[in-house]
PDB file of C-alpha atoms and ligand atoms in Angstrom:
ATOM      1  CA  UNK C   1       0.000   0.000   0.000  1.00  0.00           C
ATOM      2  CA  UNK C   2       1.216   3.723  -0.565  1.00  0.00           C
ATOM      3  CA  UNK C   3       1.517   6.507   2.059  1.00  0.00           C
ATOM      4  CA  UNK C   4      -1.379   8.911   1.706  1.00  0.00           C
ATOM      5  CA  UNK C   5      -1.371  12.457   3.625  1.00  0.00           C
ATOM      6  CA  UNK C   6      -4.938  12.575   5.579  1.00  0.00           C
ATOM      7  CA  UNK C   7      -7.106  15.541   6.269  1.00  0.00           C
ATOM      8  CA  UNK C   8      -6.737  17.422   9.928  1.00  0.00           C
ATOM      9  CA  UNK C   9      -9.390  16.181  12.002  1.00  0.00           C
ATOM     10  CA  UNK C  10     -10.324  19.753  12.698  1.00  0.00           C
ATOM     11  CA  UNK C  11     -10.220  23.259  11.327  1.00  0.00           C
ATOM     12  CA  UNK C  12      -6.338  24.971  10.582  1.00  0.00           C
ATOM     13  CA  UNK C  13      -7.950  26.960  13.211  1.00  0.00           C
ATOM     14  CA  UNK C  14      -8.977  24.476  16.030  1.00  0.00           C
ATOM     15  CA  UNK C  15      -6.186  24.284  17.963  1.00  0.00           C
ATOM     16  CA  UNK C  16      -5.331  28.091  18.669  1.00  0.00           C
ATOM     17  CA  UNK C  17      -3.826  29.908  20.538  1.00  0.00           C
ATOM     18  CA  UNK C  18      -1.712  26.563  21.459  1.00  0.00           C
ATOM     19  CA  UNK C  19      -0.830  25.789  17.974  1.00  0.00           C
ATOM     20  CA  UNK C  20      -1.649  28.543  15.277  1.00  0.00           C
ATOM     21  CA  UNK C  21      -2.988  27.770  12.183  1.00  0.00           C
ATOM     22  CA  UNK C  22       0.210  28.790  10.394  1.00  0.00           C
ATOM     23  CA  UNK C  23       2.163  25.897  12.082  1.00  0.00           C
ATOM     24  CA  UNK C  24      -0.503  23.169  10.769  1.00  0.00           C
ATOM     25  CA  UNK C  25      -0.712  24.717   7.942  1.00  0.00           C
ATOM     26  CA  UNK C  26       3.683  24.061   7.891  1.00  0.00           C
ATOM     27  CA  UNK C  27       3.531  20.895   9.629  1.00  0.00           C
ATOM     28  CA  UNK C  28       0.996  18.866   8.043  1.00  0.00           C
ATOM     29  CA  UNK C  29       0.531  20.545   4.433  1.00  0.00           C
ATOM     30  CA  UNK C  30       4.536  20.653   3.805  1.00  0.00           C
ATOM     31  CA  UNK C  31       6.474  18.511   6.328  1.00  0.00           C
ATOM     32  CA  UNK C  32       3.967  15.777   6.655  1.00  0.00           C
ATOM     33  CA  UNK C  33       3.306  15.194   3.075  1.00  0.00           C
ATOM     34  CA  UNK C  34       7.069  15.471   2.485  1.00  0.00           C
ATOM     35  CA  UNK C  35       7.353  12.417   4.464  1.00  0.00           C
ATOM     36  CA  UNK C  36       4.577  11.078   2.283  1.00  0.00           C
ATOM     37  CA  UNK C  37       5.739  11.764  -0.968  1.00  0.00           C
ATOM     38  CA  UNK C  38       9.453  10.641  -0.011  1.00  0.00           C
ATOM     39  CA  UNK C  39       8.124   7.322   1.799  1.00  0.00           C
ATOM     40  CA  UNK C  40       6.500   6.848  -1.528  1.00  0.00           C
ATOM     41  CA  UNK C  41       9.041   7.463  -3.676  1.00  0.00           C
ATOM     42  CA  UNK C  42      11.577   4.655  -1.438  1.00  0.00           C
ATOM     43  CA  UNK C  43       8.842   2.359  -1.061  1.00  0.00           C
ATOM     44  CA  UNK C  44       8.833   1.449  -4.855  1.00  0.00           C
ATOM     45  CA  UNK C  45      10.078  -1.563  -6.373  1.00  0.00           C
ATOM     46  CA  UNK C  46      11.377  -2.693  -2.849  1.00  0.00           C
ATOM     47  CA  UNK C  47      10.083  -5.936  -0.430  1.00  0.00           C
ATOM     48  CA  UNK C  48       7.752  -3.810   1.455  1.00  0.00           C
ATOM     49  CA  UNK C  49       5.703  -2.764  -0.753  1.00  0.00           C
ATOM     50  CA  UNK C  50       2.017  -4.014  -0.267  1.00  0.00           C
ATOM     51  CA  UNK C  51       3.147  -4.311   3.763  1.00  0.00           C
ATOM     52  CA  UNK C  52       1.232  -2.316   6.556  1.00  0.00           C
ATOM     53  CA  UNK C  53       2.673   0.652   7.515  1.00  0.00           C
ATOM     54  CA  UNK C  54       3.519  -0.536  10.946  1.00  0.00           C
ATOM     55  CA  UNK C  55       5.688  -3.779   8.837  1.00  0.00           C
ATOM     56  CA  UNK C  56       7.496  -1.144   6.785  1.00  0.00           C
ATOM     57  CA  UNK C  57       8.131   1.052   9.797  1.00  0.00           C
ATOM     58  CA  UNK C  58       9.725  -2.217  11.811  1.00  0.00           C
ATOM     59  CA  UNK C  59      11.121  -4.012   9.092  1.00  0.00           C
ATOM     60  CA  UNK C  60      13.123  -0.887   7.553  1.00  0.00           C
ATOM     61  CA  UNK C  61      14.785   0.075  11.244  1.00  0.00           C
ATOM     62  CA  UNK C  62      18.422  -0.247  10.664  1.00  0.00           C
ATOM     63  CA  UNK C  63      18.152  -1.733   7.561  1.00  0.00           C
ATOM     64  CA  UNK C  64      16.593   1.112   4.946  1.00  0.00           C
ATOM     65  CA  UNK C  65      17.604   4.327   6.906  1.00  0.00           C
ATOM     66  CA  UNK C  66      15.967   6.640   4.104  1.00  0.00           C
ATOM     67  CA  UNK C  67      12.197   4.272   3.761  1.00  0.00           C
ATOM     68  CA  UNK C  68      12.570   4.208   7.576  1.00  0.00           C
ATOM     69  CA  UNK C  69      12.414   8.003   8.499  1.00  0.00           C
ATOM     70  CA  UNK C  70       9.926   8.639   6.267  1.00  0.00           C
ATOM     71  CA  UNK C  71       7.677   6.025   7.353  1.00  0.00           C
ATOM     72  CA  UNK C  72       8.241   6.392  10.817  1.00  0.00           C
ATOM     73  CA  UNK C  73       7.594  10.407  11.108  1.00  0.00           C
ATOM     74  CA  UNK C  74       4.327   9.019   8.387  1.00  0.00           C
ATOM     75  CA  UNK C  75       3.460   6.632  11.491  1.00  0.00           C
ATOM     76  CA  UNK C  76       4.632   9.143  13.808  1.00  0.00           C
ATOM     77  CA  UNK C  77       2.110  12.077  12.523  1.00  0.00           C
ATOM     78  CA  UNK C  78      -1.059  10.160  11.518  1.00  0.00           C
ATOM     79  CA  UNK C  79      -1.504   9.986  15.136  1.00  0.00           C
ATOM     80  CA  UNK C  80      -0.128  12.845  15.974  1.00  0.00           C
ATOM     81  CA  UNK C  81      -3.186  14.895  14.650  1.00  0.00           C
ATOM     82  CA  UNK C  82      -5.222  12.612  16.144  1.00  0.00           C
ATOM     83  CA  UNK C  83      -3.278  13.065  19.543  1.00  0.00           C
ATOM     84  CA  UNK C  84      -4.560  17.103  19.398  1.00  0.00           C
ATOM     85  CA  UNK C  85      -7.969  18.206  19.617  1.00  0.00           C
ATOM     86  CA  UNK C  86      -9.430  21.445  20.536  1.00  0.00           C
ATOM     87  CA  UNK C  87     -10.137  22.017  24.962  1.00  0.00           C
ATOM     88  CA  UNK C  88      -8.005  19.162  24.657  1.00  0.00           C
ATOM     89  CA  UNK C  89      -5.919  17.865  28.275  1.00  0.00           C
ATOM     90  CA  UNK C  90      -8.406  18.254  31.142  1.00  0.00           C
ATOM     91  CA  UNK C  91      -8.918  14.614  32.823  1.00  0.00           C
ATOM     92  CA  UNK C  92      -7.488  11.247  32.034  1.00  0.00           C
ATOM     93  CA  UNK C  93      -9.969   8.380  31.008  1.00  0.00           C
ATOM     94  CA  UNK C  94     -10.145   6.519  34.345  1.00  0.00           C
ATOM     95  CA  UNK C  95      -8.801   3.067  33.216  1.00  0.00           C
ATOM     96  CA  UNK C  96      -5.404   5.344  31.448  1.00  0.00           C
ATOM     97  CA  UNK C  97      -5.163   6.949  34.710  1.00  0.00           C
ATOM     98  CA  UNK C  98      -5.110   4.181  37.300  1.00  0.00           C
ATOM     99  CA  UNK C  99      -2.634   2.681  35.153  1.00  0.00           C
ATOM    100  CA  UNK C 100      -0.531   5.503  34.936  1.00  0.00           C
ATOM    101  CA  UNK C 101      -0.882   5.850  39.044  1.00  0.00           C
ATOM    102  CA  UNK C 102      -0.229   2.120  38.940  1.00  0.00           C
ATOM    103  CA  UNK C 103       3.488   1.888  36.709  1.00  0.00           C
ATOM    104  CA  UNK C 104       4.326   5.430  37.130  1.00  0.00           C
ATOM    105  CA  UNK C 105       3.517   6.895  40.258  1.00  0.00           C
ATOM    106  CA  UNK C 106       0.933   9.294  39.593  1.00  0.00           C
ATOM    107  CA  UNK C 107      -0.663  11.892  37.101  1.00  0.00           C
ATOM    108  CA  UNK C 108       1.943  14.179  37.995  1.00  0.00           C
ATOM    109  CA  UNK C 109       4.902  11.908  37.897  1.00  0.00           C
ATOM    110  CA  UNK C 110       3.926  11.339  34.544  1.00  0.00           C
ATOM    111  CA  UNK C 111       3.179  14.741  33.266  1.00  0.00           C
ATOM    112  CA  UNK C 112       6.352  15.865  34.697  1.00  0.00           C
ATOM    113  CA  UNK C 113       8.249  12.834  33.010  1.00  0.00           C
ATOM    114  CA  UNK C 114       6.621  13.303  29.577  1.00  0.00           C
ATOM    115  CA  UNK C 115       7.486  16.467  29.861  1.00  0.00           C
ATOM    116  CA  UNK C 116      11.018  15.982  31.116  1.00  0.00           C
ATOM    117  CA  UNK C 117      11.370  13.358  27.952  1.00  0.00           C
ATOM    118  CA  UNK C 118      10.254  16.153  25.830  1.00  0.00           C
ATOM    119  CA  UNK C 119      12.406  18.223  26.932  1.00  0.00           C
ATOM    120  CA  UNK C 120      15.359  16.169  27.500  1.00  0.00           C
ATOM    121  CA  UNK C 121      15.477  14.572  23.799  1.00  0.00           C
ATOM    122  CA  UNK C 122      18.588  16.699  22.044  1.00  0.00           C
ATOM    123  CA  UNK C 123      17.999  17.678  18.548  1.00  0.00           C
ATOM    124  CA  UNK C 124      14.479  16.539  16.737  1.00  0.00           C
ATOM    125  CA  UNK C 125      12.364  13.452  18.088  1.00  0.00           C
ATOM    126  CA  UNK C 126       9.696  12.624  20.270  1.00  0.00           C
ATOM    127  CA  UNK C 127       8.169  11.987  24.065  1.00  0.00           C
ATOM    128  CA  UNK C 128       6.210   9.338  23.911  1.00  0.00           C
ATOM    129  CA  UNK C 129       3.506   7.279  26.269  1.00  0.00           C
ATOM    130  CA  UNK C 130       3.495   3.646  25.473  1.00  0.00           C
ATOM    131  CA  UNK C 131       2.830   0.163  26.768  1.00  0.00           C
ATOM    132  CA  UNK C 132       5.872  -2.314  27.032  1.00  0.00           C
ATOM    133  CA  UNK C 133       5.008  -6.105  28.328  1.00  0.00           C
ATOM    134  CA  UNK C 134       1.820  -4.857  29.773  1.00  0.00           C
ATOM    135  CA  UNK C 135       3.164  -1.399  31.456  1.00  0.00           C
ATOM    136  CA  UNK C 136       2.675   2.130  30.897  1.00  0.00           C
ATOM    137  CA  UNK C 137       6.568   3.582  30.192  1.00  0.00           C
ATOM    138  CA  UNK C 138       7.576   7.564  28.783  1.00  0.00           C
ATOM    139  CA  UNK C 139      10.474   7.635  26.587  1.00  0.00           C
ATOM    140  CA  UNK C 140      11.844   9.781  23.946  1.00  0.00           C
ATOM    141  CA  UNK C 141      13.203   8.845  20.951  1.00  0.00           C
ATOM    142  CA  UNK C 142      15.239  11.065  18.178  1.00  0.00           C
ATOM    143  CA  UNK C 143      14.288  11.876  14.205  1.00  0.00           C
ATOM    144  CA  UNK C 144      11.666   9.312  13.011  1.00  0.00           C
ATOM    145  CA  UNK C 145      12.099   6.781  15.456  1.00  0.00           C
ATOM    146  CA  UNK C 146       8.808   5.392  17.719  1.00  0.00           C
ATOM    147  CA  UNK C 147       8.014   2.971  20.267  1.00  0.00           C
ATOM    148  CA  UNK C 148       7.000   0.194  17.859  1.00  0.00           C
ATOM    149  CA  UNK C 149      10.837  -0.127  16.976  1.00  0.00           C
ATOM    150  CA  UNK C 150      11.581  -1.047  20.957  1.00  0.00           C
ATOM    151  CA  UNK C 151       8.608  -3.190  21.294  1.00  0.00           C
ATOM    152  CA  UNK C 152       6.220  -1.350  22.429  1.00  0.00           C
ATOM    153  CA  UNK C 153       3.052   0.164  21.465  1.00  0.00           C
ATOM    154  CA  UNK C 154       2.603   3.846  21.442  1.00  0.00           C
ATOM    155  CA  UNK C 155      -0.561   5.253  22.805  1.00  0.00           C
ATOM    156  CA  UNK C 156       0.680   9.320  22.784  1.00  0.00           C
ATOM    157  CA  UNK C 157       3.406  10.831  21.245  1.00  0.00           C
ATOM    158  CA  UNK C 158       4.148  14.619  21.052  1.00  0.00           C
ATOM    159  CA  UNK C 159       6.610  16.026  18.344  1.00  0.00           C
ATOM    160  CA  UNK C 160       9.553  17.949  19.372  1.00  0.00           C
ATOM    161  CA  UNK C 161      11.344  18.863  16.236  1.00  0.00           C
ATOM    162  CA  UNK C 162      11.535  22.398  16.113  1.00  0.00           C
ATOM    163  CA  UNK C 163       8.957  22.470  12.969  1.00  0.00           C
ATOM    164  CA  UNK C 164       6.417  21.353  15.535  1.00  0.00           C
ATOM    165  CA  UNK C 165       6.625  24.526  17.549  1.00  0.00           C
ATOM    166  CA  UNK C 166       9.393  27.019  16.372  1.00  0.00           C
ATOM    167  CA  UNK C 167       6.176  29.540  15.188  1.00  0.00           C
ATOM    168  CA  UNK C 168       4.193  29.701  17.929  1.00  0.00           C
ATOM    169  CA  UNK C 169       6.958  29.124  21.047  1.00  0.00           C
ATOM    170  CA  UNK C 170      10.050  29.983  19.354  1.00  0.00           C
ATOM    171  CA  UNK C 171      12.864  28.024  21.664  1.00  0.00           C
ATOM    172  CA  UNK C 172      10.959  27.620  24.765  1.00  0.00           C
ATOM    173  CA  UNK C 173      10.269  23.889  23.871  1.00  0.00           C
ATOM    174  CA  UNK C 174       9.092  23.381  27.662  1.00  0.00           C
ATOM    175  CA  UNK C 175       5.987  25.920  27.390  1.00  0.00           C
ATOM    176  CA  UNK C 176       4.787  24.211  24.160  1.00  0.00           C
ATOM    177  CA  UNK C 177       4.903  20.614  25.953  1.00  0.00           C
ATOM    178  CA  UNK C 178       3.254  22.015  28.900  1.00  0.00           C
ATOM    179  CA  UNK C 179       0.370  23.411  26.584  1.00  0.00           C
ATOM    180  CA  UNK C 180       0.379  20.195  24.551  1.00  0.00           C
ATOM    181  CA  UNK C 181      -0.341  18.679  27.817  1.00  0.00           C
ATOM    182  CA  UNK C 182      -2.858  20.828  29.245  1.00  0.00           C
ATOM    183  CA  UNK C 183      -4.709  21.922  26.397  1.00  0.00           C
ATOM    184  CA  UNK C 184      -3.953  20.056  23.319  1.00  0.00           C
ATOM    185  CA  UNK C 185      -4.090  16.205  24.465  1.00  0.00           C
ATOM    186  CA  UNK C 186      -6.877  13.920  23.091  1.00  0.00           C
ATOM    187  CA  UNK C 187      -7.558  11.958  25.840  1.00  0.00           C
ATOM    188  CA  UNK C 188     -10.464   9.557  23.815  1.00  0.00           C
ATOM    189  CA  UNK C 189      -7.754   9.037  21.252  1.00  0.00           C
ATOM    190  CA  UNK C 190      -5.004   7.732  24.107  1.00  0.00           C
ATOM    191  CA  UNK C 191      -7.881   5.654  25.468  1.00  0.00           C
ATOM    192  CA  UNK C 192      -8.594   4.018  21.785  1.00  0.00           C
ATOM    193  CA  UNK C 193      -5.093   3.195  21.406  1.00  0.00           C
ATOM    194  CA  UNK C 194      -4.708   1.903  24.849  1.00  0.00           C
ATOM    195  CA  UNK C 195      -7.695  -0.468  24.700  1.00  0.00           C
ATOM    196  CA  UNK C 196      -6.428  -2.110  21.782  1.00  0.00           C
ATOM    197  CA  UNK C 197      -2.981  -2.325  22.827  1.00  0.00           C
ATOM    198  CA  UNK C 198      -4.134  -4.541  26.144  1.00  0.00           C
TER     199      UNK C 198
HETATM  200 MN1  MN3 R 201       6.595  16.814  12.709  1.00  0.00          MN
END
């Protein structure tokens, strides 16, 4: 199958004044479908073609360096947008957060460690929520790299290369993940990707 670049599940406007329209507009119109077309263009003619996304994504790591990035920051942003939503953040789905309470501590713990992940990963990558041999973990990872390639499942990632933020926060990376976690976080989405992950 090829790489396609989906609509926003909400307006260019939606998500402001946490993330202007002129960074979606950036992120998913140019950098997104850059990762598309590119993915596209190194998926042809080779063994994965006709795999799922999430086989192209594992089965590239290390091997295919240029089909990987591309397909992992694909991976990476088709649930990205679906990790936003306007009045996002607010309160955890009660099954996500007694399991968060239960491997990490507590709501805080976590928001501070997601945050801390976000914060701590140098260059571009992500912070990442996921579920490793039936826990709840953060991690970071740099470029286009994801849980999936550790062996685990991702339920929420947040972006941190600089294209993710640079308009509306300019360097203070920490404000933007705070916001992202506040404001921006679909909780319904984390809860879908959880329940199918157990
Ligand atoms: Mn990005």
């Amino acid at each position: 199958m090829s790489f396609t670049l989906p609509d926003l599940p909400y307006s260019y406007d939606a998500l402001a004044p946490y993330m202007s329209r002129e960074t979606l507009e950036y992120h998913h119109d140019k950098h997104h479908l850059a990762y598309v077309n590119n993915g596209n263009n190194l998926l042809k003619g080779t063994e994965f073609e006709g795999k799922s996304l999430e086989e192209v994504v594992k089965g590239s790591y290390g091997k295919v360096p240029g089909l990987f990035n591309n397909a992992g920051q694909h991976y990476n942003h088709l649930h990205f947008w679906n990790w936003l939503k306007p009045n996002g953040g607010g309160a955890i789905p009660g099954e996500i957060e007694k399991k968060i309470i239960e491997d990490i501590g507590s709501v805080e713990k976590f928001k501070e460690d997601f945050i801390a992940a976000g914060v701590g990963q140098f260059g571009s990558g992500w912070a990442w929520l996921s579920l490793k041999d039936g826990k709840l973990e953060v991690s970071k990872t740099p470029n286009g790299e994801n849980p999936l390639i550790h062996g685990a499942t991702p339920i929420l990632g947040v972006d941190v290369w600089e294209h993710s933020y640079y308009i509306d926060y300019r360097n203070r990376r920490p404000d933007y993940l705070k916001a992202f976690i506040d404001h921006l976080v679909n909780w319904d989405y984390v809860a879908e990707l959880y329940s199918k992950a157990v």
